[in-house]
mmCIF file of C-alpha atoms and ligand atoms in Angstrom:
data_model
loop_
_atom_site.group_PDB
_atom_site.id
_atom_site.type_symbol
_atom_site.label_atom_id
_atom_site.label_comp_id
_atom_site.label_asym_id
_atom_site.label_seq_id
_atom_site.Cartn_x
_atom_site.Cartn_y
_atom_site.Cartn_z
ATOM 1 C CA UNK A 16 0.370 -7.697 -9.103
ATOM 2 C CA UNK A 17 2.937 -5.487 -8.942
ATOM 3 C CA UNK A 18 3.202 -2.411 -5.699
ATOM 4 C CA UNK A 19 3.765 1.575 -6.816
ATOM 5 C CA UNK A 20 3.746 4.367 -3.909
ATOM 6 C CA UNK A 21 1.171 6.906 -4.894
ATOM 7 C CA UNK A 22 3.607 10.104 -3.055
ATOM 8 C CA UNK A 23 5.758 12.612 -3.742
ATOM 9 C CA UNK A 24 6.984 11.901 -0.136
ATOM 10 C CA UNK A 25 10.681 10.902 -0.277
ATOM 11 C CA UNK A 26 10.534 9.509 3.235
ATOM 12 C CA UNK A 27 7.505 7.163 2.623
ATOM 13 C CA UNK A 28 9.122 6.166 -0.524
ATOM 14 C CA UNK A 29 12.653 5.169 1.416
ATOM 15 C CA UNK A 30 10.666 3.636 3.882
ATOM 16 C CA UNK A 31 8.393 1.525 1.653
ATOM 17 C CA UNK A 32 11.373 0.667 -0.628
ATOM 18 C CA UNK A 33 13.330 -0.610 2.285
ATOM 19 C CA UNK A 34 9.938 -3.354 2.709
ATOM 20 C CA UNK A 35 11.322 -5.322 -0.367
ATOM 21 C CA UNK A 36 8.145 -5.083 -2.653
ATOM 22 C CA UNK A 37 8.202 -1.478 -3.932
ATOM 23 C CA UNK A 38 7.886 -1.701 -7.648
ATOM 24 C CA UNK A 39 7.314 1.751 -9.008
ATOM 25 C CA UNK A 40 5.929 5.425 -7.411
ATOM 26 C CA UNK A 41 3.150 7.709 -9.080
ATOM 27 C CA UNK A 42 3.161 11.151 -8.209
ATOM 28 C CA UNK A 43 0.680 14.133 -9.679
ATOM 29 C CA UNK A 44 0.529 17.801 -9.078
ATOM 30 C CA UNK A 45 -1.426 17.139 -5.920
ATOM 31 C CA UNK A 46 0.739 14.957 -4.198
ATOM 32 C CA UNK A 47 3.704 17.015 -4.701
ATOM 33 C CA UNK A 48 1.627 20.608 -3.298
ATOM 34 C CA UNK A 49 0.855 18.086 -0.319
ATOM 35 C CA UNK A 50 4.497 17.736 0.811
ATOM 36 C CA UNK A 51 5.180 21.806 0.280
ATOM 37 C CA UNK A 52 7.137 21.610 -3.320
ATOM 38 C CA UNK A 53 7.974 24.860 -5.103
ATOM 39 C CA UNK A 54 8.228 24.854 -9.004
ATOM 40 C CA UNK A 55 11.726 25.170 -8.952
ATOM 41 C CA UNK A 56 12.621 22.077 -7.012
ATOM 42 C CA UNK A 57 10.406 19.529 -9.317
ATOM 43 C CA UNK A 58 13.001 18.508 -11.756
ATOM 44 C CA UNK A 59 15.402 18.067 -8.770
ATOM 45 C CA UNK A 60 12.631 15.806 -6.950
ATOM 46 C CA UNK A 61 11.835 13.928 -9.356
ATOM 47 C CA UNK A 62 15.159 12.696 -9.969
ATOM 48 C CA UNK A 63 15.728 12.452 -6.473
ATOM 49 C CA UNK A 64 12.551 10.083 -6.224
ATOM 50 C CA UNK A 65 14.027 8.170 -9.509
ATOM 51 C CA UNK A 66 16.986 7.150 -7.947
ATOM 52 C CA UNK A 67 15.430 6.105 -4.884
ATOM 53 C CA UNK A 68 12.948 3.633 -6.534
ATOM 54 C CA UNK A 69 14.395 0.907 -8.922
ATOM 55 C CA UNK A 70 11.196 0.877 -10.840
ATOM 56 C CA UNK A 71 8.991 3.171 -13.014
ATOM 57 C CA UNK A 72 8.175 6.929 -11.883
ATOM 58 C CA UNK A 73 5.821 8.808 -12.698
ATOM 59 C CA UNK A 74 5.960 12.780 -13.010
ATOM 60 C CA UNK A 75 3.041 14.704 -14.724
ATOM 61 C CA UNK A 76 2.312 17.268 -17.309
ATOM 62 C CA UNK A 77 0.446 20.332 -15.833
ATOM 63 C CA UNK A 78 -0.065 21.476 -19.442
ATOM 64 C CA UNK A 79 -3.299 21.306 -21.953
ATOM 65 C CA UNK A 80 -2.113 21.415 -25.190
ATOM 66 C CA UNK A 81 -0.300 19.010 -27.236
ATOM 67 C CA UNK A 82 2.619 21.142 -28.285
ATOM 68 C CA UNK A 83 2.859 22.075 -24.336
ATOM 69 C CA UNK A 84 2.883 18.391 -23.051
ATOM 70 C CA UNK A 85 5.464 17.170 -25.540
ATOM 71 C CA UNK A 86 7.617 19.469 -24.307
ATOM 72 C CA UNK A 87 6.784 18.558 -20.523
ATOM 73 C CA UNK A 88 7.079 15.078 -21.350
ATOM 74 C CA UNK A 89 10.317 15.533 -23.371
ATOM 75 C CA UNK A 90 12.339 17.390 -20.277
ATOM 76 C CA UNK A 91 10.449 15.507 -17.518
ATOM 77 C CA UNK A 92 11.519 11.973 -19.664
ATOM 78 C CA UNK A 93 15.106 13.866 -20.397
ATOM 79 C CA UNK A 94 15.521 13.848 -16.187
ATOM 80 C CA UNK A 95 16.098 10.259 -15.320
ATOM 81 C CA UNK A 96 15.612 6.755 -17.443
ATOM 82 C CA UNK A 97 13.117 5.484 -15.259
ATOM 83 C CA UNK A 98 10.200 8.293 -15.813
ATOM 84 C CA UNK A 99 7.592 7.781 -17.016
ATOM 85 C CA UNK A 100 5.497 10.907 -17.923
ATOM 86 C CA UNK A 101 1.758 11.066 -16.647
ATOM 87 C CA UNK A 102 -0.861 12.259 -18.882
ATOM 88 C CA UNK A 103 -4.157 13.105 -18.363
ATOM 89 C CA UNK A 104 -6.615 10.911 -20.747
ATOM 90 C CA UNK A 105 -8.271 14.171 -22.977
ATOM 91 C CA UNK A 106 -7.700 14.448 -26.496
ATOM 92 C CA UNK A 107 -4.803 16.714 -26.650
ATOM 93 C CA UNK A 108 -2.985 13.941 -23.827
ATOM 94 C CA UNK A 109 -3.956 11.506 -26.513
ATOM 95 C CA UNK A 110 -2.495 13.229 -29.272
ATOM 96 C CA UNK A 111 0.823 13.996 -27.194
ATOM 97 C CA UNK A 112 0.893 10.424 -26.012
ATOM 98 C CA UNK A 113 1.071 9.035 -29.607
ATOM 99 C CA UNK A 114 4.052 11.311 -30.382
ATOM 100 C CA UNK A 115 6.075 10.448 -26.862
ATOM 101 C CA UNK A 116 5.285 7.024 -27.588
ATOM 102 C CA UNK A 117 6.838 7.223 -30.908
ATOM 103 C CA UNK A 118 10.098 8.654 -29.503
ATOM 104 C CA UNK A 119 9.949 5.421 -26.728
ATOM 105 C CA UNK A 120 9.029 7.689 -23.967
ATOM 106 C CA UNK A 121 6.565 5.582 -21.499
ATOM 107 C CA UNK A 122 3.292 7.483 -20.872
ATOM 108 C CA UNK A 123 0.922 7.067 -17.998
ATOM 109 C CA UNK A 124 -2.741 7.664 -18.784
ATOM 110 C CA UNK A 125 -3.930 9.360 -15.978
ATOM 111 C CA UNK A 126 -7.634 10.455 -14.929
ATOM 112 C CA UNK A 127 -9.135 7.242 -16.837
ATOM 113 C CA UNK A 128 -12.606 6.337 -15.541
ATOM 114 C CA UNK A 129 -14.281 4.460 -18.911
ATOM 115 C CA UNK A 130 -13.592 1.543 -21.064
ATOM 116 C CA UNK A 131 -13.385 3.676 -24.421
ATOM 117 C CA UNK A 132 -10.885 6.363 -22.327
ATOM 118 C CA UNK A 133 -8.509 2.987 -21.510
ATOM 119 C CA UNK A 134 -8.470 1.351 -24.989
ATOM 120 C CA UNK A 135 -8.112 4.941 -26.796
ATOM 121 C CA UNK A 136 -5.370 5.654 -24.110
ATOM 122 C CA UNK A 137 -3.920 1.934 -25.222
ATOM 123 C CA UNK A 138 -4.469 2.527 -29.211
ATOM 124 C CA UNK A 139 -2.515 6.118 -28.641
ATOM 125 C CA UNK A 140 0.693 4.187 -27.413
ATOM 126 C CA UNK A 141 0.256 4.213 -23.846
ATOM 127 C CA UNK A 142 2.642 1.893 -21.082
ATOM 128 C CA UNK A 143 0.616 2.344 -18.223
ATOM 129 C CA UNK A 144 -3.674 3.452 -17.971
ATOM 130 C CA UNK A 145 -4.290 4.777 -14.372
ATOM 131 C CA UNK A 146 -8.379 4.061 -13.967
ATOM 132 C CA UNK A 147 -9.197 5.713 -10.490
ATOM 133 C CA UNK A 148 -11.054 3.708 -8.659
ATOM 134 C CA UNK A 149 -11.665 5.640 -5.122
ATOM 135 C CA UNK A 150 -12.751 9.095 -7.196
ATOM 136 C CA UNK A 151 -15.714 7.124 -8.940
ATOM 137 C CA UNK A 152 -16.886 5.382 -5.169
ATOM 138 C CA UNK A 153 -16.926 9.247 -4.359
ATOM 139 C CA UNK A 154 -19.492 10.455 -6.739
ATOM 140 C CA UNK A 155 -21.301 7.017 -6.396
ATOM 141 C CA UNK A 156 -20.581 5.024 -8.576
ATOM 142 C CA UNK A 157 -18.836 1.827 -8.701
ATOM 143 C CA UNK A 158 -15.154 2.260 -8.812
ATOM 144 C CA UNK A 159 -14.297 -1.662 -8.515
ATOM 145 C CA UNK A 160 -16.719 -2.577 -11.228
ATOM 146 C CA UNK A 161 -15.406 0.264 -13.655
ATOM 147 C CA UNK A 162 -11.655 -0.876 -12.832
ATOM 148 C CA UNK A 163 -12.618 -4.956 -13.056
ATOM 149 C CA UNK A 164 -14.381 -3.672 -16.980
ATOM 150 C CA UNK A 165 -11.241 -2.022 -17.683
ATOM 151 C CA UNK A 166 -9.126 -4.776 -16.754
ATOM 152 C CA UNK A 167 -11.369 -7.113 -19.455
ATOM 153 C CA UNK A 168 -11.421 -4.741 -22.165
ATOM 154 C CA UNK A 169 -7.940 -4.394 -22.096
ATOM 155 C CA UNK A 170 -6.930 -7.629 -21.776
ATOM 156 C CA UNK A 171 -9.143 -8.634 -24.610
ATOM 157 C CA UNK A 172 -6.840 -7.460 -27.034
ATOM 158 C CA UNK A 173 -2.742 -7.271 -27.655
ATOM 159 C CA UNK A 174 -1.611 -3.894 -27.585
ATOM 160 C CA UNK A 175 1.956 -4.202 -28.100
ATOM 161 C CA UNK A 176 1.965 -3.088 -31.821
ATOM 162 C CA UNK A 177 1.000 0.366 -30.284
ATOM 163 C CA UNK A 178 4.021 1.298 -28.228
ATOM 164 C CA UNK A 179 7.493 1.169 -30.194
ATOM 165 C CA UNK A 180 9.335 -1.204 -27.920
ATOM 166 C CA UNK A 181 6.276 -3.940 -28.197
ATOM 167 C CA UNK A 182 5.578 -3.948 -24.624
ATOM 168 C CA UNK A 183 2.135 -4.674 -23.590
ATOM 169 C CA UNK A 184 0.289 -1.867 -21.537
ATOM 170 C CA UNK A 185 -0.445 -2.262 -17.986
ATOM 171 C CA UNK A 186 -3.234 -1.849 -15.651
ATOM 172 C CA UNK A 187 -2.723 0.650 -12.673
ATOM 173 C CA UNK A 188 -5.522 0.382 -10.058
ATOM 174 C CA UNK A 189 -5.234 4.306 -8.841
ATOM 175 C CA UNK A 190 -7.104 5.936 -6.478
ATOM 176 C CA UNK A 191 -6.876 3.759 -3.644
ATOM 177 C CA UNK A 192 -8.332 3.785 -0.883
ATOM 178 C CA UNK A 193 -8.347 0.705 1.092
ATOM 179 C CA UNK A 194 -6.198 -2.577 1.639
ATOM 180 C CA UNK A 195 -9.776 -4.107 0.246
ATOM 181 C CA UNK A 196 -9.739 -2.276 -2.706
ATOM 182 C CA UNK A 197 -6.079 -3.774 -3.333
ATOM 183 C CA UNK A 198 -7.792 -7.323 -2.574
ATOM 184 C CA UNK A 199 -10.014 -6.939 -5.356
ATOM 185 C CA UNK A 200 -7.954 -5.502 -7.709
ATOM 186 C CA UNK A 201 -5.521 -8.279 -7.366
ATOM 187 C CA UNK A 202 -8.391 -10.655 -7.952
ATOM 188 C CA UNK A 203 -9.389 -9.275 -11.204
ATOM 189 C CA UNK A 204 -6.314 -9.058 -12.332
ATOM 190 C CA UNK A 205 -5.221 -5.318 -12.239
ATOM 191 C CA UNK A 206 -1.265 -5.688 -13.182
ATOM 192 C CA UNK A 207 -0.288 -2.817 -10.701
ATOM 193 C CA UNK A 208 -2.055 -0.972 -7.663
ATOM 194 C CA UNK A 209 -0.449 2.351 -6.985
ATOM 195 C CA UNK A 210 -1.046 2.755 -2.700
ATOM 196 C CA UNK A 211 -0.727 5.799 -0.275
ATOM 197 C CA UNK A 212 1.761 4.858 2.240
ATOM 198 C CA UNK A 213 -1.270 4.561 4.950
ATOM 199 C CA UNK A 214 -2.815 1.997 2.793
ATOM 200 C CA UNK A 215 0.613 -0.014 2.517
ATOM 201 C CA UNK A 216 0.382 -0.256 6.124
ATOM 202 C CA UNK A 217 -2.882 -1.400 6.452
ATOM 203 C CA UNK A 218 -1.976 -3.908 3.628
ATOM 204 C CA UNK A 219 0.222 -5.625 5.915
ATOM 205 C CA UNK A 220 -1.142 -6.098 9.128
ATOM 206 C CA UNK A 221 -3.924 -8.127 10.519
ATOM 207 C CA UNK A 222 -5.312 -8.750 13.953
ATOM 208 C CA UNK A 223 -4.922 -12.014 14.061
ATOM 209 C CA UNK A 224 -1.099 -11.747 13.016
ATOM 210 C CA UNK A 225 -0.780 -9.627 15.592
ATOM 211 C CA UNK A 226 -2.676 -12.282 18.333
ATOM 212 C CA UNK A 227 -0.790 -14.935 16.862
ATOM 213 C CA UNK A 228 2.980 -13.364 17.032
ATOM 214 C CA UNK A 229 1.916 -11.959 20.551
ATOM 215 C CA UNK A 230 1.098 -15.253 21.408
ATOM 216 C CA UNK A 231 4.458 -16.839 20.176
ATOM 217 C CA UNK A 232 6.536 -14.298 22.016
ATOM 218 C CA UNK A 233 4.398 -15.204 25.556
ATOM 219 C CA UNK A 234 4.997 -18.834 25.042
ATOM 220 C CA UNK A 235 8.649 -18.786 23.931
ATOM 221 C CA UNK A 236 9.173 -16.745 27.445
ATOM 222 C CA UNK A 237 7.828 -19.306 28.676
ATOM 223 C CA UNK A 238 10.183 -21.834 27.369
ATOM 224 C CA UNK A 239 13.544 -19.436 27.932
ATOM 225 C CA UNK A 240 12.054 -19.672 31.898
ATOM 226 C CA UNK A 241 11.429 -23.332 31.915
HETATM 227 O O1 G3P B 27 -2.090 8.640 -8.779
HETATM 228 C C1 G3P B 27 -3.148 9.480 -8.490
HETATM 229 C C2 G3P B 27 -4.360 8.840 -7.880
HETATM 230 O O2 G3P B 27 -4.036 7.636 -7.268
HETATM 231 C C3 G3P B 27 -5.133 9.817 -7.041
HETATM 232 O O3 G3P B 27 -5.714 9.285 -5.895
HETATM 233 O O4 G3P B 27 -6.728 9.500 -3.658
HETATM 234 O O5 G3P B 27 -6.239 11.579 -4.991
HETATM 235 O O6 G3P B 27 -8.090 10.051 -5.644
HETATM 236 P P1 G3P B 27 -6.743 10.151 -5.012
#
């Protein structure tokens, strides 16, 4: 399984990069309102994020049509090599993603919640498919169990004659919530989990870590006083 930072927050992303495992960053139109960006700034960010991550990034489309996300997805792809452009899974992001795809442009299928949404979103030329687990827990249902059916379909089948460069689309457990719900992705075999920076965190510490390197530093005074 491979790490993304789910931020548009450049000092999470420095700061996670700098752990050694940071593989990739998702942002959306949310994440960036959350740290104060203006319109005019994006492009700038985005390529400020892209140079800070060597890995995928991904920058959204905020439009509805086809025509209009083309274009998105042509100047947000034109802004550094690693973008990837985020799409939300509807059928004019299907019919854009088929034409970016064609061009080599790597497309994130965003707002995917159902089997048929991740193998259309596959069959339309897709890189990435970004089922959101956390946002299906929240209107009970069962976000793990839609994610783990995903993960099957998908790998069921080879998808690499769909995207020009052959490569074979990828999993991203979104939506995150918990260092648990990275557990379980992992176990089903999710390729990617994209994490807030508080979830990172939690992902790496444990109480008994914590008991056990306390307990190391007690005894090793010990030994320096001996
Ligand atoms: O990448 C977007 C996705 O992870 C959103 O998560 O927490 O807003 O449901 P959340």
């Amino acid at each position: 399984m491979k790490f993304f930072l789910d931020t548009a927050d450049l000092r999470e992303i420095e700061e996670a990069a700098s752990w050694g495992a940071l593989a990739g960053v998702t942002t959306n139109p949310s994440l960036y309102a959350r740290i104060g960006g203006r319109l005019s700034g994006f492009p700038d960010h985005i390529k400020r994020i892209c140079e800070l991550v060597d890995g995928p990034v991904s920058a959204e489309s905020v439009s509805l049509t086809r025509a209009d996300i083309i274009r998105d997805g042509r100047e947000l792809a034109a802004l550094a090599e690693n973008v990837v452009v985020k799409i939300p899974t509807m059928v004019e992001g299907l019919a854009a993603t088929r034409v970016l795809a064609n061009e080599g442009i790597a497309v994130n299928m965003t707002l995917c919640f159902t089997v048929p949404q991740a193998i259309l979103a596959a069959r339309a030329g897709a890189r990435y498919i970004s089922p959101f687990v956390g946002r299906f827990d929240d209107i009970s249902e069962d976000g793990l169990g839609q994610l783990e059916d995903i993960v099957t379909a998908i790998g069921n089948y080879d998808f690499s004659q769909d995207t020009v460069k052959g490569e074979q689309v990828e999993v991203i457990a979104a939506s995150i919530r918990s260092a648990n719900h990275v557990a379980q992705a992992a176990l089903m075999g999710a390729d990617i989990a994209t994490v807030p920076f508080d979830v990172l965190k939690k992902m790496v510490s444990h109480p008994l870590t914590e008991r056990g390197l306390d307990a190391f530093m007690k005894d090793w005074e010990k030994v320096q006083n001996a």
